[in-house]
Tab-separated table of C-alpha atoms in Angstrom:
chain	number	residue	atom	x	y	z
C	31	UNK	CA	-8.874	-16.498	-13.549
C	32	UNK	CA	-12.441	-15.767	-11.405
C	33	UNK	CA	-14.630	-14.822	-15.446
C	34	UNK	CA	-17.259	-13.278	-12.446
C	35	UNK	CA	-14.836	-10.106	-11.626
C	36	UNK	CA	-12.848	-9.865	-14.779
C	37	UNK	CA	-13.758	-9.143	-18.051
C	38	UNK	CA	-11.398	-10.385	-21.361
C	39	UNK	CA	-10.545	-6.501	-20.768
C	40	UNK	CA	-9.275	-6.926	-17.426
C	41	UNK	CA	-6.953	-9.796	-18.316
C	42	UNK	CA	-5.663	-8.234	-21.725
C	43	UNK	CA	-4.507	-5.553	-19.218
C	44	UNK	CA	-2.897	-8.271	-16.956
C	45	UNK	CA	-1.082	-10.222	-19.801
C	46	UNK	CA	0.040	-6.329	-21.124
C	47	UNK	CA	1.157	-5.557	-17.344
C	48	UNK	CA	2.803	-8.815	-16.524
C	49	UNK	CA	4.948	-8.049	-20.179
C	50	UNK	CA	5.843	-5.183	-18.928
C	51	UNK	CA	6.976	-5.582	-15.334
C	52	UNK	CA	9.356	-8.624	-16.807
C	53	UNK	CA	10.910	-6.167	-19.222
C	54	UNK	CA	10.981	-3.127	-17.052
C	55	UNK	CA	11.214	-4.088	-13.889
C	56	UNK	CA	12.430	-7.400	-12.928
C	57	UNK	CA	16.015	-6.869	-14.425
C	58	UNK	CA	16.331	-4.012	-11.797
C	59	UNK	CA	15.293	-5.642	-8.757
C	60	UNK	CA	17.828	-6.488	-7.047
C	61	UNK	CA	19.912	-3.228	-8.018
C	62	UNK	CA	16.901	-1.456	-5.792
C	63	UNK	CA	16.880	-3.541	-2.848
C	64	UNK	CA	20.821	-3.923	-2.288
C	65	UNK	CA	20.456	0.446	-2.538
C	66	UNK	CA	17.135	0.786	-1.430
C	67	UNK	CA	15.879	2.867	-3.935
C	68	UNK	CA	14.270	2.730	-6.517
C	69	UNK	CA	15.223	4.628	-9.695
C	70	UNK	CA	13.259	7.557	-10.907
C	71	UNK	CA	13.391	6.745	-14.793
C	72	UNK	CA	10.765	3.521	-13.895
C	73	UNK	CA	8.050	5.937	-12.335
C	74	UNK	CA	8.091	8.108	-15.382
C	75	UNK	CA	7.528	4.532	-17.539
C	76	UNK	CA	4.396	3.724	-15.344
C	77	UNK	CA	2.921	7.194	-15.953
C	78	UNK	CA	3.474	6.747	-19.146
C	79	UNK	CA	1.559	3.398	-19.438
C	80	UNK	CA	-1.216	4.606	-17.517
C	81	UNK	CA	-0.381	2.888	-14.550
C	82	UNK	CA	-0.362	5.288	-11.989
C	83	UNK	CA	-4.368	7.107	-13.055
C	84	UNK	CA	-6.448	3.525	-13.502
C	85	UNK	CA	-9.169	4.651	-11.314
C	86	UNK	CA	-8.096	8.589	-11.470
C	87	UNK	CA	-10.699	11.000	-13.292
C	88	UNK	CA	-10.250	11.404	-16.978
C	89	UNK	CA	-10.469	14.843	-16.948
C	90	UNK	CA	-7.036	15.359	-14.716
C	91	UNK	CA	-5.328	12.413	-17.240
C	92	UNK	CA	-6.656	9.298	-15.675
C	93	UNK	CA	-8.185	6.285	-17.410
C	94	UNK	CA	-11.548	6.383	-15.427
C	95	UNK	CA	-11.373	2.370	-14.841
C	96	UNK	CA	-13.120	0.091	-12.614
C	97	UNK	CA	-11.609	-1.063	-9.109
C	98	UNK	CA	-10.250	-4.522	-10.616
C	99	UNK	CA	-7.752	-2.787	-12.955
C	100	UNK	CA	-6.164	-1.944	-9.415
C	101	UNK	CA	-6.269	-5.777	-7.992
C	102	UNK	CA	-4.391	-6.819	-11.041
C	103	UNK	CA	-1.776	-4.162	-10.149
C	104	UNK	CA	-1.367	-4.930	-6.939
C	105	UNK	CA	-1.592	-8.314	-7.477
C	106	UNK	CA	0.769	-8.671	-10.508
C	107	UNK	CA	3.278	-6.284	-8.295
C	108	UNK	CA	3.591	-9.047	-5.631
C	109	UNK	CA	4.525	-11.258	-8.136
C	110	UNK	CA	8.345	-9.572	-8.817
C	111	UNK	CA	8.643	-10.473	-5.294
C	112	UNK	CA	9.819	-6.954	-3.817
C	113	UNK	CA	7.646	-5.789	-1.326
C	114	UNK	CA	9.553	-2.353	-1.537
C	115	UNK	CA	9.194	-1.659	-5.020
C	116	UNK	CA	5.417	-2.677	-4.706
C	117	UNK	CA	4.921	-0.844	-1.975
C	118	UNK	CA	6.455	2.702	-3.862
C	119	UNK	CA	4.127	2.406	-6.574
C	120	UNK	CA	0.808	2.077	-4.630
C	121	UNK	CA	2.019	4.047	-1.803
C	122	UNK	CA	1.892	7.092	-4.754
C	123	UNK	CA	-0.600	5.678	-6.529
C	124	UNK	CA	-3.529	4.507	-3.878
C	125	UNK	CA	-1.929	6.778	-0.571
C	126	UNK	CA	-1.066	10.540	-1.804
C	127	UNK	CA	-3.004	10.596	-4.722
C	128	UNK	CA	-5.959	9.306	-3.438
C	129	UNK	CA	-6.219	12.406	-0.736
C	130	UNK	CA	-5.321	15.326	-3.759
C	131	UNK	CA	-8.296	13.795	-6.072
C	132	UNK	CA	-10.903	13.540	-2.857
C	133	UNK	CA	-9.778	16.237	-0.839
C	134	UNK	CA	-7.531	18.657	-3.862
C	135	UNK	CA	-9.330	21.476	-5.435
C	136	UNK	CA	-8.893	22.753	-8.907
C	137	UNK	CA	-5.092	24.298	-8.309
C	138	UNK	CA	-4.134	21.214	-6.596
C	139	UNK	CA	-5.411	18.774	-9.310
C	140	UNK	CA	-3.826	20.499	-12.061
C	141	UNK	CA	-0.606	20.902	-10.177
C	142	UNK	CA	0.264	17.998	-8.047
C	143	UNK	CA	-2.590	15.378	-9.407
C	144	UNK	CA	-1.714	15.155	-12.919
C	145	UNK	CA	1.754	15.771	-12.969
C	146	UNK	CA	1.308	12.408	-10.177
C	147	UNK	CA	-0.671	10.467	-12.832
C	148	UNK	CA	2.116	11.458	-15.606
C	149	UNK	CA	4.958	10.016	-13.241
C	150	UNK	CA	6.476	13.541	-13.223
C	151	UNK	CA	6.011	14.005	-9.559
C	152	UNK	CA	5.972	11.418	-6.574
C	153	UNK	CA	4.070	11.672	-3.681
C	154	UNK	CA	3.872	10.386	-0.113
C	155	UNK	CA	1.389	10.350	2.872
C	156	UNK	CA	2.711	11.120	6.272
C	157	UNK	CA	0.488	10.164	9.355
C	158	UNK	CA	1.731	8.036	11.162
C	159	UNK	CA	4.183	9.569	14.118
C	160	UNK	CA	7.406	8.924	16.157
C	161	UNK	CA	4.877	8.810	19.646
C	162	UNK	CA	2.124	7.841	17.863
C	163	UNK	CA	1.528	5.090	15.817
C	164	UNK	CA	-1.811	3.499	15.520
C	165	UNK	CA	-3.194	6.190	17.701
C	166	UNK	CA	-3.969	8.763	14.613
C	167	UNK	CA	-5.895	11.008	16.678
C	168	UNK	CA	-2.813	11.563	18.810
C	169	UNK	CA	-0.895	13.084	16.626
C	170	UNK	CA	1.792	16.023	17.565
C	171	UNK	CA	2.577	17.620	14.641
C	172	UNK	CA	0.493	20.942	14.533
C	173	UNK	CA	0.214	23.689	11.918
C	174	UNK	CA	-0.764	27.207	13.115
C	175	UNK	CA	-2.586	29.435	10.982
C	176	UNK	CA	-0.321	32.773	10.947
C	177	UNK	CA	-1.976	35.299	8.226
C	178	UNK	CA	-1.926	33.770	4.799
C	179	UNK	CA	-0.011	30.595	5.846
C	180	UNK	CA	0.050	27.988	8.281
C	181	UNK	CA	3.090	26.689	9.764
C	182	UNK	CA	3.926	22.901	10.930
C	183	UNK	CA	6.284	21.724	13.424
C	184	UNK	CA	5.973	18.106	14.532
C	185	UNK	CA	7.408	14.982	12.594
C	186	UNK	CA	5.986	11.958	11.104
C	187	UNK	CA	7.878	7.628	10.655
C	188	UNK	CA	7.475	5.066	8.451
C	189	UNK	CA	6.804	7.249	5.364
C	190	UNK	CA	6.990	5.400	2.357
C	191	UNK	CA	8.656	7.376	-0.619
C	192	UNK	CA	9.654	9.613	2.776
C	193	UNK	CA	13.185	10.303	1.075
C	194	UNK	CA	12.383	10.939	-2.752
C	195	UNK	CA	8.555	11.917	-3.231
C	196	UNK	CA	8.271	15.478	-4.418
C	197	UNK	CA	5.669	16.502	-2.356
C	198	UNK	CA	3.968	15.245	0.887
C	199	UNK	CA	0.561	14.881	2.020
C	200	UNK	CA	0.769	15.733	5.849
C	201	UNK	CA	-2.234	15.491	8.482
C	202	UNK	CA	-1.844	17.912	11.259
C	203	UNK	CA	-3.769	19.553	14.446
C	204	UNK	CA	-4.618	22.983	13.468
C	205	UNK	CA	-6.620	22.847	16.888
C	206	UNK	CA	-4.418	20.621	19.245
C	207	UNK	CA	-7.065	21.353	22.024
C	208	UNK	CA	-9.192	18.727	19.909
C	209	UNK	CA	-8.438	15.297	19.118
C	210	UNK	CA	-10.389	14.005	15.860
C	211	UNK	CA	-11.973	17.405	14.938
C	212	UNK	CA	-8.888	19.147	15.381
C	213	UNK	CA	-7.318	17.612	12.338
C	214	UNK	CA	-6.416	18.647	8.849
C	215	UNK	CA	-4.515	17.588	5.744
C	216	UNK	CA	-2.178	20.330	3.815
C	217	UNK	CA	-0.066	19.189	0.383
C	218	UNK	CA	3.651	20.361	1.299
C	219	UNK	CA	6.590	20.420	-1.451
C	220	UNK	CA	9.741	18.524	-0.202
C	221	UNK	CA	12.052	21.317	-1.047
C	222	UNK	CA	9.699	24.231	1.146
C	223	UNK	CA	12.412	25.162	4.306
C	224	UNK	CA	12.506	23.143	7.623
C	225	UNK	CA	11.448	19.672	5.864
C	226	UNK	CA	14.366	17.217	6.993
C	227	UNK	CA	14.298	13.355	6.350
C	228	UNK	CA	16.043	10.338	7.961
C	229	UNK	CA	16.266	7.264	6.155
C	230	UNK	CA	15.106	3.578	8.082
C	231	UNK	CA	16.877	0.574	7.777
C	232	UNK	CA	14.034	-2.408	8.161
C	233	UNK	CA	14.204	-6.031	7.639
C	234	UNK	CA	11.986	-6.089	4.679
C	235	UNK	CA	11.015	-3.667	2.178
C	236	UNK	CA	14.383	-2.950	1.078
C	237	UNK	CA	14.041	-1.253	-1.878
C	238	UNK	CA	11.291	1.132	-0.553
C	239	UNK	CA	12.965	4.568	1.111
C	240	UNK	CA	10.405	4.549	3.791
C	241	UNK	CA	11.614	7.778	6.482
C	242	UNK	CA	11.241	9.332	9.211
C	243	UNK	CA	10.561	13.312	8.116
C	244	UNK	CA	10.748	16.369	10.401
C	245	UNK	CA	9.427	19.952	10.150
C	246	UNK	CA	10.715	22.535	12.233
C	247	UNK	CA	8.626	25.810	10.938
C	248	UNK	CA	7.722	24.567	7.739
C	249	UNK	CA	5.684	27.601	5.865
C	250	UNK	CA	3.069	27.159	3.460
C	251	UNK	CA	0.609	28.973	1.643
C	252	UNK	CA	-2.801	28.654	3.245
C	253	UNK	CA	-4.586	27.670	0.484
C	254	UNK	CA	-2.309	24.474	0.501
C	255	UNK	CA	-4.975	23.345	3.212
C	256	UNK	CA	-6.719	20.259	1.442
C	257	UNK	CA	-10.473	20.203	2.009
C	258	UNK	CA	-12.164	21.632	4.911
C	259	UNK	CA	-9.836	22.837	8.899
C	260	UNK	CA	-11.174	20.164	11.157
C	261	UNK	CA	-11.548	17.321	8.302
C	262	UNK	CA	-8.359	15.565	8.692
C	263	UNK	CA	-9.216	12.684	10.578
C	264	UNK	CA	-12.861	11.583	8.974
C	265	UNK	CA	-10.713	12.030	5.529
C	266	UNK	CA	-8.264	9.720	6.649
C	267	UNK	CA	-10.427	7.332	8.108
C	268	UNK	CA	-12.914	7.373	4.826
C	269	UNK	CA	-9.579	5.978	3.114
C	270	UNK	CA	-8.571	4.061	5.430
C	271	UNK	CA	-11.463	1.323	3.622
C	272	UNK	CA	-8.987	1.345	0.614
C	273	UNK	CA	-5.614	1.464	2.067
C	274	UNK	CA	-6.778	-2.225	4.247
C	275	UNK	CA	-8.084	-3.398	1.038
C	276	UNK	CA	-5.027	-2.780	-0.761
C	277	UNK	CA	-3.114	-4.442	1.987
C	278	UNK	CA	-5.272	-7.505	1.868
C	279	UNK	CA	-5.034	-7.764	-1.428
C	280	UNK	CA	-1.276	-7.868	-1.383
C	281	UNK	CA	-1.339	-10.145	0.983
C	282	UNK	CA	-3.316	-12.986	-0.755
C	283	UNK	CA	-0.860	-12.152	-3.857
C	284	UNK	CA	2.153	-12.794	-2.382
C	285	UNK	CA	0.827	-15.793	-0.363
C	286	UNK	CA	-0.279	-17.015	-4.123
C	287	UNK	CA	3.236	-16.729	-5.239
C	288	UNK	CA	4.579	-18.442	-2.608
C	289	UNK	CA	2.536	-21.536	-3.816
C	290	UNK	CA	3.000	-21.003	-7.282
C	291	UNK	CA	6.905	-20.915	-6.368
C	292	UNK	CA	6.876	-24.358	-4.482
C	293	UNK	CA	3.974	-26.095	-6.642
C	294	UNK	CA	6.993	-25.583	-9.158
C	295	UNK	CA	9.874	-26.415	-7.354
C	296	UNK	CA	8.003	-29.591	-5.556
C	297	UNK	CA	7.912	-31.211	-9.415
C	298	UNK	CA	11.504	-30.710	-9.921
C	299	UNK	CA	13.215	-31.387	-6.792
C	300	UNK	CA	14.005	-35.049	-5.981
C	301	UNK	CA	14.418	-36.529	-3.060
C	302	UNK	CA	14.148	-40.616	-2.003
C	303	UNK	CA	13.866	-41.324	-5.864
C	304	UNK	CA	10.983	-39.567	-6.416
C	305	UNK	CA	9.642	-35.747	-6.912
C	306	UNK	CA	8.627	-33.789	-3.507
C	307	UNK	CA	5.497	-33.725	-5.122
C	308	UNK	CA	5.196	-37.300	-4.920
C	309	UNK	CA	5.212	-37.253	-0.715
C	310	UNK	CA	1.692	-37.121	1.035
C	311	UNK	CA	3.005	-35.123	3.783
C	312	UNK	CA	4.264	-32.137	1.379
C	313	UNK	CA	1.028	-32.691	-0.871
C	314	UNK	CA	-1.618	-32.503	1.701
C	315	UNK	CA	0.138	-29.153	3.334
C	316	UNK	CA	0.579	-27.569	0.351
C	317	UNK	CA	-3.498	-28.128	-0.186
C	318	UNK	CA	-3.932	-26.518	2.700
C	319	UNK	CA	-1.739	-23.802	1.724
C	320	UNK	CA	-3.912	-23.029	-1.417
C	321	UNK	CA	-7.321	-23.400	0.351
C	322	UNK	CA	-6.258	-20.473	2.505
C	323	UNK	CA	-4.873	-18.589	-0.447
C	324	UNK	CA	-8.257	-18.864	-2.334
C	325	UNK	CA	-10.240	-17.938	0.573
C	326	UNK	CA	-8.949	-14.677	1.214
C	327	UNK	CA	-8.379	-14.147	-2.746
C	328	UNK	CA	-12.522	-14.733	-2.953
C	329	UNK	CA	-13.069	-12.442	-0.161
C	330	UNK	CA	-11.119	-9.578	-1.426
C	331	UNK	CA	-12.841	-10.040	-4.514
C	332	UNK	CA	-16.407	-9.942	-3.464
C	333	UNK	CA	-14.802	-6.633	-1.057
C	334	UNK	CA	-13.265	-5.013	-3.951
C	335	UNK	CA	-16.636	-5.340	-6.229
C	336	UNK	CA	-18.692	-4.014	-2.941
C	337	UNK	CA	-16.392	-0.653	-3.119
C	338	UNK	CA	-16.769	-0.288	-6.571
C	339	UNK	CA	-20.420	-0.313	-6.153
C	340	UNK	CA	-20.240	2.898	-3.459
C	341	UNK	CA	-20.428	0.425	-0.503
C	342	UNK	CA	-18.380	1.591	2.361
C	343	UNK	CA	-16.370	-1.404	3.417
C	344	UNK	CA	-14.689	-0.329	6.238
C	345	UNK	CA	-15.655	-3.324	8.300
C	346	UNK	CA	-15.385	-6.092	5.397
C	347	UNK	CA	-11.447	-4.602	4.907
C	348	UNK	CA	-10.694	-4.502	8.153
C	349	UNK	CA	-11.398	-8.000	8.576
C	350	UNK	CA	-9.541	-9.193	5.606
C	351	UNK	CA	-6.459	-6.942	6.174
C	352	UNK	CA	-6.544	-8.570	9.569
C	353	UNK	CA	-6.671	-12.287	8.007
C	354	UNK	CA	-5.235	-12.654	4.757
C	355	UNK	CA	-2.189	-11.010	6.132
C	356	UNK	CA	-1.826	-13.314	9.185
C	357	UNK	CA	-2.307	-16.039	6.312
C	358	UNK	CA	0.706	-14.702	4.140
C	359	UNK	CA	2.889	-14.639	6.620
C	360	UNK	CA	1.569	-18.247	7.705
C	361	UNK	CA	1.598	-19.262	4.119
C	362	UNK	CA	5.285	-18.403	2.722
C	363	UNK	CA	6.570	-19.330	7.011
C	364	UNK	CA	5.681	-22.693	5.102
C	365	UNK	CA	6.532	-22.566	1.488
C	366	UNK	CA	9.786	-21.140	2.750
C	367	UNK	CA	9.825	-25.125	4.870
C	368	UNK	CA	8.829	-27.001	1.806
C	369	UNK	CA	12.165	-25.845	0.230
C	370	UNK	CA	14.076	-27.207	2.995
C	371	UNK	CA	18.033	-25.204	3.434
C	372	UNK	CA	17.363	-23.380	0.129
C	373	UNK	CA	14.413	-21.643	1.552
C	374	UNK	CA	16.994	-20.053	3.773
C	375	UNK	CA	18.788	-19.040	0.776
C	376	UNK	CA	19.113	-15.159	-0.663
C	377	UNK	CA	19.368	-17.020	-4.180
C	378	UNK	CA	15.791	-18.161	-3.612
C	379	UNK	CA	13.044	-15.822	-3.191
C	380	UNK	CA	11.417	-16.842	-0.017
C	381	UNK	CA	13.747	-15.413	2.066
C	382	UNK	CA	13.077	-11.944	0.990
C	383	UNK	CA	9.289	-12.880	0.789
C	384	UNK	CA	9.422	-13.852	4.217
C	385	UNK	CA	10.819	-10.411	5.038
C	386	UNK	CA	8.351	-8.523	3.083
C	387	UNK	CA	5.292	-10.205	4.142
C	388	UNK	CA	5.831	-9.145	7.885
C	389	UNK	CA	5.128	-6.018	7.812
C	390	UNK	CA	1.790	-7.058	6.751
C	391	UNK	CA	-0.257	-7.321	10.092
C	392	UNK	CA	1.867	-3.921	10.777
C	393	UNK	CA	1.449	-1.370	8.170
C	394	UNK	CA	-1.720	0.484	7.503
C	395	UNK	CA	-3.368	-0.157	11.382
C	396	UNK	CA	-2.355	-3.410	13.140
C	397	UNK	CA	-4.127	-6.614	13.574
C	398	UNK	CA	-4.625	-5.627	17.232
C	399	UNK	CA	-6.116	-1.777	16.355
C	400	UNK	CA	-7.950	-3.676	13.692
C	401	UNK	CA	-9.424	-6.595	16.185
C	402	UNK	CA	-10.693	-3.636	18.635
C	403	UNK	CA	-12.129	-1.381	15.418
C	404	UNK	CA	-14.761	-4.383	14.274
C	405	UNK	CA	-15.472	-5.564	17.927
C	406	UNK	CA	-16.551	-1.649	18.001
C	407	UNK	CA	-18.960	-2.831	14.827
C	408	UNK	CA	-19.610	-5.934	15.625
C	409	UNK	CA	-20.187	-5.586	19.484
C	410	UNK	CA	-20.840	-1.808	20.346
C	411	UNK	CA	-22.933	-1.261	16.683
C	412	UNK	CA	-20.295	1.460	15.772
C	413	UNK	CA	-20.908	3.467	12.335
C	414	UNK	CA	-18.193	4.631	10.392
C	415	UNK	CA	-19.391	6.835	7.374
C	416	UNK	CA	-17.287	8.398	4.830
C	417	UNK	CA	-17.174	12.185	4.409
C	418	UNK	CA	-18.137	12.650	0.894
């Protein structure tokens, strides 16, 4: 492993995590993507290992870490080859959580952020809309300030842990006259009246309950506004740094595991009298495979020490989002070839990998929003500058 990000520390926590996912996890896989769920008992385990408050504050029952205890997560997630499952646990982790420790106050923290550190409570982020998409600041969904409470109408799609999180963290117009400053983010608990929530069937991601959620005069307490009316969109773009990162991340993970998968199965499978690994043609593309994996690992490393610095990497994610996960879904597209009619297999893992991986240059702004956000930088000399 790269000795210039990670300390004896970091991979002590990897060997500890890797132990762990193989004994907690990995039996249950395939339970949670034929339901598509995933069962609560194995949150409460990661809150109980720590797993879910790495890089939370100590003083709301997080460990206080540095940014590459969260690329071993995310990386060693990839590795039990369900996008889903991955996908629940940083969605909580990395999504909701990361809005109630920048944006909570006191109440919230104690309520909804540690009790989401513990594994007691799951959360979920809902943005993205039925009309809108990519197109954040077009958002429908409005909640009108009546008294002490506001109430939202409006509904939100592709929600990860949109069926079985405890509580939501919603963006909504409080002034729909405005478009970005007309914004804000509220914490809403699943069970408050006039939340409703449709399951999705998708091709990959199985075991994740991503939703489509409705509220049709939802009430809430006013002071479950998060930060300051108006805020919403600069504290969703501010994270939206992290959440590309994240992606990337995954990305180069998966596309790792993919090799790792075929370097191994190349050295057992014969063919012609001789190992797969033995046949220029299969050795020369699976160097090519690799070079492509290591380039986009290298970036995301040199990204992810840059953020933990305090440098705002919106550009430098944006990119990589945009490129390792085009070379993921490149990547396994050709580890899944390499196997020949077993790649086609369920028995084998490409298949689902395959599945997972496209979402990739989807989720968390496309490659096409993303192309069009740094030819803003690049081109136009655009700023984006986080909030706080």
């Amino acid at each position: 492993m790269n000795n210039m990000y990670f300390t004896e520390e970091h991979e002590s926590f990897r060997e500890s995590f890797k132990s762990f996912l193989q004994k907690e996890v990995v039996p249950h896989i395939n339970k949670w993507e034929k339901d598509g769920a995933v069962e609560r008992f194995i949150w409460k385990k990661f809150g109980e290992m720590g797993y879910f408050g790495l890089n939370q504050p100590e003083e709301h029952g997080g460990l206080g870490l540095d940014l590459f205890y969260t690329v071993i997560f995310l990386e060693e997630l990839q590795k039990v080859n369900s996008g889903g499952f991955a996908a629940a646990m940083w969605a909580h982790a990395y999504l909701a959580m990361t809005h109630l420790n920048k944006e909570g106050d006191a109440r919230i923290k104690k309520d909804y952020l540690t009790p989401s550190i513990n594994g007691d409570k799951i959360g979920c982020l809902c943005i993205s809309e039925p009309f809108g998409g990519s197109d954040v600041a077009g958002m429908r969904t409005t909640a009108v300030k009546k008294d002490d409470t506001y109430v939202i109408n409006g509904s939100k799609t592709f929600i990860t842990n949109g069926i079985y999180s405890d509580y939501l963290v919603v963006a909504a117009k409080t002034n729909p006259q405005e478009k970005h400053k007309g914004m804000s983010i509220f914490i809403v608990d699943r069970d408050t009246p006039g939340i409703s929530a449709t399951k999705l069937d998708k091709l990959g991601w199985r075991a994740s309950d991503t939703a489509e959620i409705a509220f049709d005069n939802v009430v809430i307490p006013a002071q479950n506004l998060m930060g300051e009316e108006g805020k919403g969109f600069p504290y969703i773009m501010q994270h939206f740094a992290l959440e590309r990162l994240i992606m990337a991340i995954n990305a180069h993970a998966r596309a790792e595991y993919a090799v790792d998968y075929v370097l191994q199965y190349m050295s057992e499978r014969q063919a012609f009298g001789k190992t797969l690994d033995k046949f220029q043609a299969l050795r020369h593309k699976v160097a090519e495979m690799a070079s492509k994996v290591d380039m986009c690992r290298e970036y995301n490393y040199s990204i992810t020490k840059r953020l933990n610095d305090g440098v705002y990497v919106v550009k430098e994610a944006s990119m990589s989002k945009m490129l390792s996960t085009k070379m993921a879904d490149e990547v396994i597209y050709d580890a899944l070839q390499l196997l020949g009619g077993y790649g086609y297999m369920e028995e084998y893992p490409l298949a689902r990998l395959l599945r997972d991986s496209r979402l990739g240059p989807i989720g968390g702004g496309t490659s096409e929003i993303l192309k069009e956000i740094i030819a803003k930088m690049i081109i136009d000399k655009k700023e984006y500058k986080p909030v706080t």
